[in-house]
XYZ file of C-alpha atoms in Angstrom:
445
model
C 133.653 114.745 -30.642
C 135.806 113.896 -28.407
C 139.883 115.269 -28.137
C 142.022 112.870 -30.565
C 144.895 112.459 -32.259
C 145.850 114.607 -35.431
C 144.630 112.308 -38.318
C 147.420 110.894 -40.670
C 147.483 112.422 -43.668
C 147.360 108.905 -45.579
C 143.747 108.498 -43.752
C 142.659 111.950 -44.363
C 143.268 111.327 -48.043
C 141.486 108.306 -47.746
C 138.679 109.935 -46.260
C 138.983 112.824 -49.083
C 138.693 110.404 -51.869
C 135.136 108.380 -50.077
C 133.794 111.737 -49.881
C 134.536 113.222 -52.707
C 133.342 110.238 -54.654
C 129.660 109.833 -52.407
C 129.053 113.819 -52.188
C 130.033 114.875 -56.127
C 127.343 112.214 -57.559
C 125.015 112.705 -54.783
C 124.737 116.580 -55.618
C 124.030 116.164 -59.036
C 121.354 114.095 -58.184
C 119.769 116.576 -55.482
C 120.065 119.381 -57.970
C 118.254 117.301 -60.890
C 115.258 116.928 -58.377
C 114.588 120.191 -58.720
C 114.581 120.721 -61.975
C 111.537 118.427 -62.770
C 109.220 121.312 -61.223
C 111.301 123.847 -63.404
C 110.708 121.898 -66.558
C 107.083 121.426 -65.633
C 106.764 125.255 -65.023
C 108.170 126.354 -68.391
C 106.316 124.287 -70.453
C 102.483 124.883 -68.400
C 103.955 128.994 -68.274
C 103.354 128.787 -71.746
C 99.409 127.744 -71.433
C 98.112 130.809 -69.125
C 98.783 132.317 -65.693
C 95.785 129.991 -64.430
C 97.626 126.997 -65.677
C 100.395 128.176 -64.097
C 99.091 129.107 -60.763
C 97.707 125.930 -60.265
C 100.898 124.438 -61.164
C 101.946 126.399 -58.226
C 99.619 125.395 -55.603
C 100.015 121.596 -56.662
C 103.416 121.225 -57.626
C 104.199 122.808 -53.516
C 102.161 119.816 -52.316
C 103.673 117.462 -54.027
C 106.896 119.259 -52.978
C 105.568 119.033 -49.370
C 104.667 115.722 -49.722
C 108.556 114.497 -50.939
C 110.263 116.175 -47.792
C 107.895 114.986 -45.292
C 108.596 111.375 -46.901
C 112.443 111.892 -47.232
C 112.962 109.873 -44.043
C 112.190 106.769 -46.374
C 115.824 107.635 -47.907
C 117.661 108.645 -44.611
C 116.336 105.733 -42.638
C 117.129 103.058 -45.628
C 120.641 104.512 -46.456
C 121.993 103.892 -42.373
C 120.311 100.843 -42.348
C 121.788 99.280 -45.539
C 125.263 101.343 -44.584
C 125.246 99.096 -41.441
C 124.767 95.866 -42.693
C 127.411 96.649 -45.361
C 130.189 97.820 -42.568
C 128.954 94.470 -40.993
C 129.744 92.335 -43.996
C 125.953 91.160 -44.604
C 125.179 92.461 -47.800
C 122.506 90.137 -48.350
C 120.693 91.337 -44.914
C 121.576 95.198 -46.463
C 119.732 94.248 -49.742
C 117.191 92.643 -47.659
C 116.824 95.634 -45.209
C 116.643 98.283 -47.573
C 113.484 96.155 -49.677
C 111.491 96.456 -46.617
C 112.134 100.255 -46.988
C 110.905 100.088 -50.824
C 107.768 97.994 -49.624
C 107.261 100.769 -46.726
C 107.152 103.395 -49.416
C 104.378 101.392 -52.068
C 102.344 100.852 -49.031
C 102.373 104.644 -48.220
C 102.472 105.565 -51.262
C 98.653 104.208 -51.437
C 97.326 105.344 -48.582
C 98.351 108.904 -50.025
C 96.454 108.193 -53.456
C 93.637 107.060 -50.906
C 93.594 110.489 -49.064
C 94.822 112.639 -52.011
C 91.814 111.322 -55.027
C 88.785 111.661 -53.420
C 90.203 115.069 -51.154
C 92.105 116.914 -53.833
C 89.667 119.847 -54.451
C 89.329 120.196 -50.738
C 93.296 120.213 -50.667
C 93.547 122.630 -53.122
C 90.911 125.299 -51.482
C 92.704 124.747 -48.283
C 95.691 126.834 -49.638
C 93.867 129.247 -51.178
C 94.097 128.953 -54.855
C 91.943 131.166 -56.772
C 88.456 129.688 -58.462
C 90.335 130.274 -61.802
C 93.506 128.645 -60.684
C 91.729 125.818 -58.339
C 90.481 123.504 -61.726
C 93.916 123.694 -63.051
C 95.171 122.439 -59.466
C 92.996 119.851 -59.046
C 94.036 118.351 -62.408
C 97.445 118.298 -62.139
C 97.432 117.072 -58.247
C 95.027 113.991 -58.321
C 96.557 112.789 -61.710
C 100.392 113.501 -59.968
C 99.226 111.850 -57.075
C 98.951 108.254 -59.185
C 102.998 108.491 -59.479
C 102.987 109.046 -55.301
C 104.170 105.214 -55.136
C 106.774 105.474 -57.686
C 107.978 108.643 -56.107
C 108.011 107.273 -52.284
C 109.978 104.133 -53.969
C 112.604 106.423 -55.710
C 113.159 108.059 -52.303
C 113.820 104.555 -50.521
C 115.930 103.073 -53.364
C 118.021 105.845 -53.253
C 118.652 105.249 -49.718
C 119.103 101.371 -50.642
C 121.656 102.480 -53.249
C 123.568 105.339 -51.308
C 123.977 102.357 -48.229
C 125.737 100.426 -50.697
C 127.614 103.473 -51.369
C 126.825 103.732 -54.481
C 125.596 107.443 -55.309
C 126.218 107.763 -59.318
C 123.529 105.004 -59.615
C 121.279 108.270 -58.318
C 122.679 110.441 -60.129
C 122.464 108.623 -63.416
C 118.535 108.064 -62.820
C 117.919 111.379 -61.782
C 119.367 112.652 -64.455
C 117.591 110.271 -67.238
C 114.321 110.798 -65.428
C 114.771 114.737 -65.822
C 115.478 114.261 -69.773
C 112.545 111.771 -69.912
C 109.927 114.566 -68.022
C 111.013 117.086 -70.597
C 110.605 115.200 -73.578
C 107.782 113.777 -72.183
C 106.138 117.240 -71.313
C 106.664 118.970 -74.955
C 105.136 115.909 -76.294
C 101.970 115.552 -73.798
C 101.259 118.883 -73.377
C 101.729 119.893 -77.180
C 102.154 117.368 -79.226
C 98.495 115.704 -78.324
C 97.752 118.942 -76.630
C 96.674 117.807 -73.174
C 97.487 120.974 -71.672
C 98.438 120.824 -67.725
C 97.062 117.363 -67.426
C 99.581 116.051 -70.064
C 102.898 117.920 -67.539
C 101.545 115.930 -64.996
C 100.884 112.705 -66.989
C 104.502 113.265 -67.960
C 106.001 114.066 -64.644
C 104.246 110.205 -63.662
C 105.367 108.788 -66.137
C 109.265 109.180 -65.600
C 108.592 108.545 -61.741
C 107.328 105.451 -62.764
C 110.152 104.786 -65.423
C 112.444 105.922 -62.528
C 111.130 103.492 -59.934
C 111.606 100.788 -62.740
C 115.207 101.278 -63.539
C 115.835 101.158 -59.575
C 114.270 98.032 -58.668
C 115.493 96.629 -61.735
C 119.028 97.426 -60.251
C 117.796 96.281 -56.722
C 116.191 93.219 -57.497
C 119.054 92.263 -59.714
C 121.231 92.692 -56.418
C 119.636 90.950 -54.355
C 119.037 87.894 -56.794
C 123.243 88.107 -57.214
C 123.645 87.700 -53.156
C 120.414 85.702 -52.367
C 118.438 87.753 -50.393
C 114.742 87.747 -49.908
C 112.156 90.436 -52.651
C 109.248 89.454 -50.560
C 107.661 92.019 -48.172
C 108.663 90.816 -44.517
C 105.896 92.216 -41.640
C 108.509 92.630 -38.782
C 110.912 94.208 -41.317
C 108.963 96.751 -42.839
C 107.623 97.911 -39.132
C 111.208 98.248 -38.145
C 112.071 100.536 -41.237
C 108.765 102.229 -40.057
C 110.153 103.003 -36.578
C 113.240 103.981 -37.441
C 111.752 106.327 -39.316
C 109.222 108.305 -37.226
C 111.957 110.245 -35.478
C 113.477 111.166 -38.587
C 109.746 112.901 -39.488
C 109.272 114.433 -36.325
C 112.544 115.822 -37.240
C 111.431 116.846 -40.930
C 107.940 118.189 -39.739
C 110.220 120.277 -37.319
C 112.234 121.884 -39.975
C 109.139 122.862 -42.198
C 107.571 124.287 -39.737
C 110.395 126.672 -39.153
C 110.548 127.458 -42.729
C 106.668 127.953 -43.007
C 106.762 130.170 -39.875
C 109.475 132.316 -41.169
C 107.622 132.511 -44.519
C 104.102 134.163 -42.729
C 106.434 136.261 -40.609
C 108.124 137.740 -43.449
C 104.265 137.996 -44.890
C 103.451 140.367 -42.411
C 106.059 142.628 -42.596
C 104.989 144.254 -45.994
C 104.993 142.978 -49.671
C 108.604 143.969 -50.216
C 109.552 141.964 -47.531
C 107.948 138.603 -48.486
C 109.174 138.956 -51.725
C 112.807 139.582 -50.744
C 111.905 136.622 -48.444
C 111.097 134.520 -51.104
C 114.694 135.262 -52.831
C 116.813 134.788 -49.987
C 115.237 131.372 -49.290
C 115.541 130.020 -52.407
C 119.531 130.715 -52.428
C 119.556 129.373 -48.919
C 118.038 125.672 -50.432
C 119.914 126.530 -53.109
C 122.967 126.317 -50.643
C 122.049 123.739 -48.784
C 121.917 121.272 -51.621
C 126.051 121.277 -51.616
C 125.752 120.942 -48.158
C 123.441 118.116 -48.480
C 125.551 116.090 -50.054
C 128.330 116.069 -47.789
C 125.524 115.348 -45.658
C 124.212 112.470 -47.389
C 128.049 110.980 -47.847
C 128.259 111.159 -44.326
C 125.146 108.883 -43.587
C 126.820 105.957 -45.789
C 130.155 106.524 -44.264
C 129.239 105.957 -40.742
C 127.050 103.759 -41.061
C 129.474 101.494 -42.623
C 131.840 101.778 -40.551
C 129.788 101.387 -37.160
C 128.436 98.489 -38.594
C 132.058 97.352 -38.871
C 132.533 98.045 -35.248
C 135.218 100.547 -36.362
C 134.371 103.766 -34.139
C 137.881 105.208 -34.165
C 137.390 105.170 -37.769
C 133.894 106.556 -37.553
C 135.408 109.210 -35.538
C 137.570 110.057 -38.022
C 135.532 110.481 -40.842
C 133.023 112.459 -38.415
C 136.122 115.296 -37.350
C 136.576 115.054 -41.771
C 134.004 115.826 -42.981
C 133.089 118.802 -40.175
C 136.289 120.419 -41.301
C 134.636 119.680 -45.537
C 131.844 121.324 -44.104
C 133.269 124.160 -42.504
C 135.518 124.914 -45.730
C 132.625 124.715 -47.823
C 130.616 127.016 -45.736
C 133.147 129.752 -45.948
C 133.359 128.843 -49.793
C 129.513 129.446 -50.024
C 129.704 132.758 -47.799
C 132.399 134.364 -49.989
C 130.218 133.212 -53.121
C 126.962 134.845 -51.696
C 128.906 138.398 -50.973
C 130.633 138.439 -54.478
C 127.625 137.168 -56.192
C 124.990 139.114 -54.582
C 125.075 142.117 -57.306
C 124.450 139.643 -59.982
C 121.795 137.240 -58.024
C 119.451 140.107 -57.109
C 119.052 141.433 -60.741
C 117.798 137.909 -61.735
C 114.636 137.926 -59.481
C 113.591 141.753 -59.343
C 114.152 144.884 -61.020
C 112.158 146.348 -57.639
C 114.829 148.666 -55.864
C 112.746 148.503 -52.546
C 112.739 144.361 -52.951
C 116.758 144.636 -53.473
C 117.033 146.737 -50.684
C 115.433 144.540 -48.064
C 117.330 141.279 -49.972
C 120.564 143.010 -49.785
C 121.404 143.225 -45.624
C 119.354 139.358 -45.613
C 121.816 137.816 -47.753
C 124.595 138.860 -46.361
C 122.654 137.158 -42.871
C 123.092 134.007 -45.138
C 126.615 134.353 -46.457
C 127.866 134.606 -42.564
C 125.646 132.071 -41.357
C 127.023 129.577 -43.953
C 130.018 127.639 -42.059
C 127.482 126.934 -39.136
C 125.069 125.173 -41.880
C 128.091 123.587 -43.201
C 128.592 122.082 -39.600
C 124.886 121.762 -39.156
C 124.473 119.559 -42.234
C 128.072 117.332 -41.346
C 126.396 116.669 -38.507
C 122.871 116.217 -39.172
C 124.376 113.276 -41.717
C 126.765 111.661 -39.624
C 124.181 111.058 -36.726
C 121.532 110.005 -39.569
C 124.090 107.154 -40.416
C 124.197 106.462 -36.609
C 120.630 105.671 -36.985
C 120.706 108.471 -33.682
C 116.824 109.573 -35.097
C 115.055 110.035 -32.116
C 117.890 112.947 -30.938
C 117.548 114.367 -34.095
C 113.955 114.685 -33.276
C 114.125 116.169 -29.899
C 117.477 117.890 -30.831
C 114.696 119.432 -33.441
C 112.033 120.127 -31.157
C 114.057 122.233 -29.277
C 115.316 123.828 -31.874
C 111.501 124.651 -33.023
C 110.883 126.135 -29.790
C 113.637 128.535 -29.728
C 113.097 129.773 -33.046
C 109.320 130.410 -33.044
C 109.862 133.391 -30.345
C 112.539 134.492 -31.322
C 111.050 135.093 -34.918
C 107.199 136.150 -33.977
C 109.335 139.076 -31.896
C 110.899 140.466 -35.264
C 107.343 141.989 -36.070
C 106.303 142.672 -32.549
C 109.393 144.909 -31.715
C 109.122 146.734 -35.585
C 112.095 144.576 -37.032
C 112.727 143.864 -40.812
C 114.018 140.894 -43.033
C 117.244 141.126 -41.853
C 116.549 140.344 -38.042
C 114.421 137.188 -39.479
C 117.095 135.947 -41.061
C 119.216 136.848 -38.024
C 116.603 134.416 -36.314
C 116.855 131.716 -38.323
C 120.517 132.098 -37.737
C 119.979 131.628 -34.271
C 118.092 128.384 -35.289
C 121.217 127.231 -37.321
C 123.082 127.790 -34.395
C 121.119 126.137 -31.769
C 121.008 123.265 -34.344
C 125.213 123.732 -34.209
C 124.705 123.630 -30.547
C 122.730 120.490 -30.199
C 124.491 118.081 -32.852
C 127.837 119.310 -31.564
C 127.289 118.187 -28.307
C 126.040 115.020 -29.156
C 128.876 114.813 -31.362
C 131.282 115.312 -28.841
C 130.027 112.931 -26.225
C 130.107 109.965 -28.178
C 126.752 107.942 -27.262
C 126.188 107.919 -31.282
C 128.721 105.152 -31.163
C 126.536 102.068 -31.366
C 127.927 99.155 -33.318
C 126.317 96.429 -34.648
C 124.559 95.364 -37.901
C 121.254 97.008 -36.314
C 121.516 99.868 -33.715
């Protein structure tokens, strides 16, 4: 960003309250995601380790599935935010259904791939031949509430545009309670087994998608704007969206190349691995949200042709995502002594964890930056230098993490490369930041 004046303290408050009031909701809602694959693991747990291990393997491809199709609520929400700033809320309503009818339409052409293919699928990553029935259950009968769950993703974004994020939260929350009622009932009550979790788990998807075009459609019939699927529309929400997946394929690919690094360095390793990433998503969830205030924020107010505002709230919410890195950091060192214990009783695992996690606590305000960032030039609509912002990122990161192993280093110099990703990623969005070129105005960018 570019030098400025100190900001007033009557607009910083200002800028407080809007983010404290998008980010709170919006990170109960990413936590209750989450949970749905929890509640469907303790009730299948409870059936047989084969149950459970091809709760596993599915449960990850569904998992897969959701972030590679997040752009549907990223896209939609700087859309929408945009035609808010610009006073069109009948062209935001109308903007962010062609990002619900871009989601159904995907949504079947992954039942088409994911029916007749699912045993394939679930060979591919090597389930066992006890586990692999179980799998193939539970994934083609998930995949029938793809649709709903694509749908979810983009109303969320509609809703989030119109900054409305308890909306979200709300649904999120009521679709979690629904799963778990659901799931006792399916799998127990008419004992279904793993087939009745999954029935369950489609079930409140579809309830969920329900409840938000019920609040959607209701929306747009209030301002007048269009429900019916426009061609030109939906193939702009498509396009705007592409950069934010190379973007996403970019980031898993990281994370599934510093998972079969940390394979090959021993057992102990992976499963140390395996703790210090979930903390680290753990994490990032808070971050997330400031994130995914950001996107609205901007958005509405480039679409508003205010870009001294928009600057503003950009230099904001970096310093809310600086404090709440250091926040996090402190959290991780104090809390580190209780954490491990929860995961392993394995000294050697806790060893290897130990040095890794403290990698993470000092590596937290550059996410918090990383993730300020990331959001603000989502609501920009900037996507395509997110994706080569990305790309470059990848390309960094895969040498310097296939040379831990090579040169005889451990967990910790993994995690000290993907700190070095987190900091090119710094690198990249703060220079963009700073020169300014994110500031398009307009309705559309």
């Amino acid at each position: 960003m570019t030098q400025a004046p100190e900001i007033p303290e009557a607009t910083r408050r200002r800028h407080d309250r809007e983010i404290v009031a998008l980010a709170v909701p919006a990170f109960g809602a990413l936590v209750a995601e989450p949970l749905f694959v929890m509640a469907d693991s303790a009730m299948v747990g409870h059936l047989g380790t084969a149950q459970l291990a091809g709760l596993g393997v599915a449960s990850a491809l569904l998992t897969t599935a959701v972030s590679v199709f997040v752009f549907l609520a990223y896209a939609t929400t700087a859309a929408v935010a945009r035609r808010v700033g610009a006073g069109d809320r009948p062209g935001a309503i109308r903007q962010g259904m062609d990002g619900i009818w871009l989601a159904l339409l995907l949504g079947i052409a992954v039942i088409a791939v994911v029916l007749p293919l699912a045993p394939g699928i679930v060979d591919l990553f090597g389930a066992s031949t006890t586990a692999a029935p179980y799998a193939t259950t539970y994934l083609r009968i998930s995949s029938l509430g793809i649709p709903a769950m694509l749908m979810v993703l983009a109303a969320t974004g509609v809703l989030r545009g119109l900054q409305d994020t308890r909306t979200p939260l709300y649904v999120a929350v009521g679709g979690f309670i629904a799963n778990a009622v659901l799931n006792v009932g399916l799998v127990y009550g008419a004992g279904l087994g793993i087939a009745g979790s999954a029935w369950g788990t489609v079930i409140a998807q579809c309830a969920m998608a329900t409840v938000y075009l019920t609040v959607v459609v209701r929306g747009a019939r209030r301002h007048g704007a269009s429900l019916r699927p426009d061609t030109a529309g939906i193939r702009a929400s498509a396009q705007a969206g592409v950069p934010l997946l190379v973007r996403t394929l970019s980031l898993r690919a990281i994370l599934m190349i510093a998972t079969a690094v940390a394979a090959r360095l021993g057992d102990a390793d992976i499963a140390a691995h395996q703790i210090t990433l979930s903390l680290w998503s753990l994490l990032a969830f808070a971050l997330d949200a400031i994130a995914i205030a950001g996107q609205a924020i901007i958005g509405r107010y480039l679409g508003a042709a205010d870009t001294e505002g928009a600057r503003a709230a950009c230099r904001r919410m970096v310093q809310w995502g600086i404090a709440t890195g250091v926040v996090l950091g402190l959290l991780v060192v104090a809390a580190r002594p209780l954490f491990l214990p929860l995961f392993t009783s394995d000294p050697v695992v806790k060893d290897a964890a130990l040095p890794a996690l403290l990698m993470v606590a000092l590596s937290q305000p550059i996410c918090g930056i990383v993730f300020v960032l990331d959001g603000v030039l989502m609501g920009a609509g900037d996507g395509p230098y997110l994706a080569g912002a990305m790309l470059v990122t990848l390309a960094v990161f895969v040498p310097a993490a296939l040379l831990v192993p090579a040169f005889g280093g451990g967990l910790t110099a993994l995690w000290a490369a993907m700190t070095l990703m987190m900091t090119v990623r710094m690198a990249t969005l703060w220079w963009r930041s700073r020169s300014g070129r994110w500031l398009v105005t307009g309705a559309t960018r």
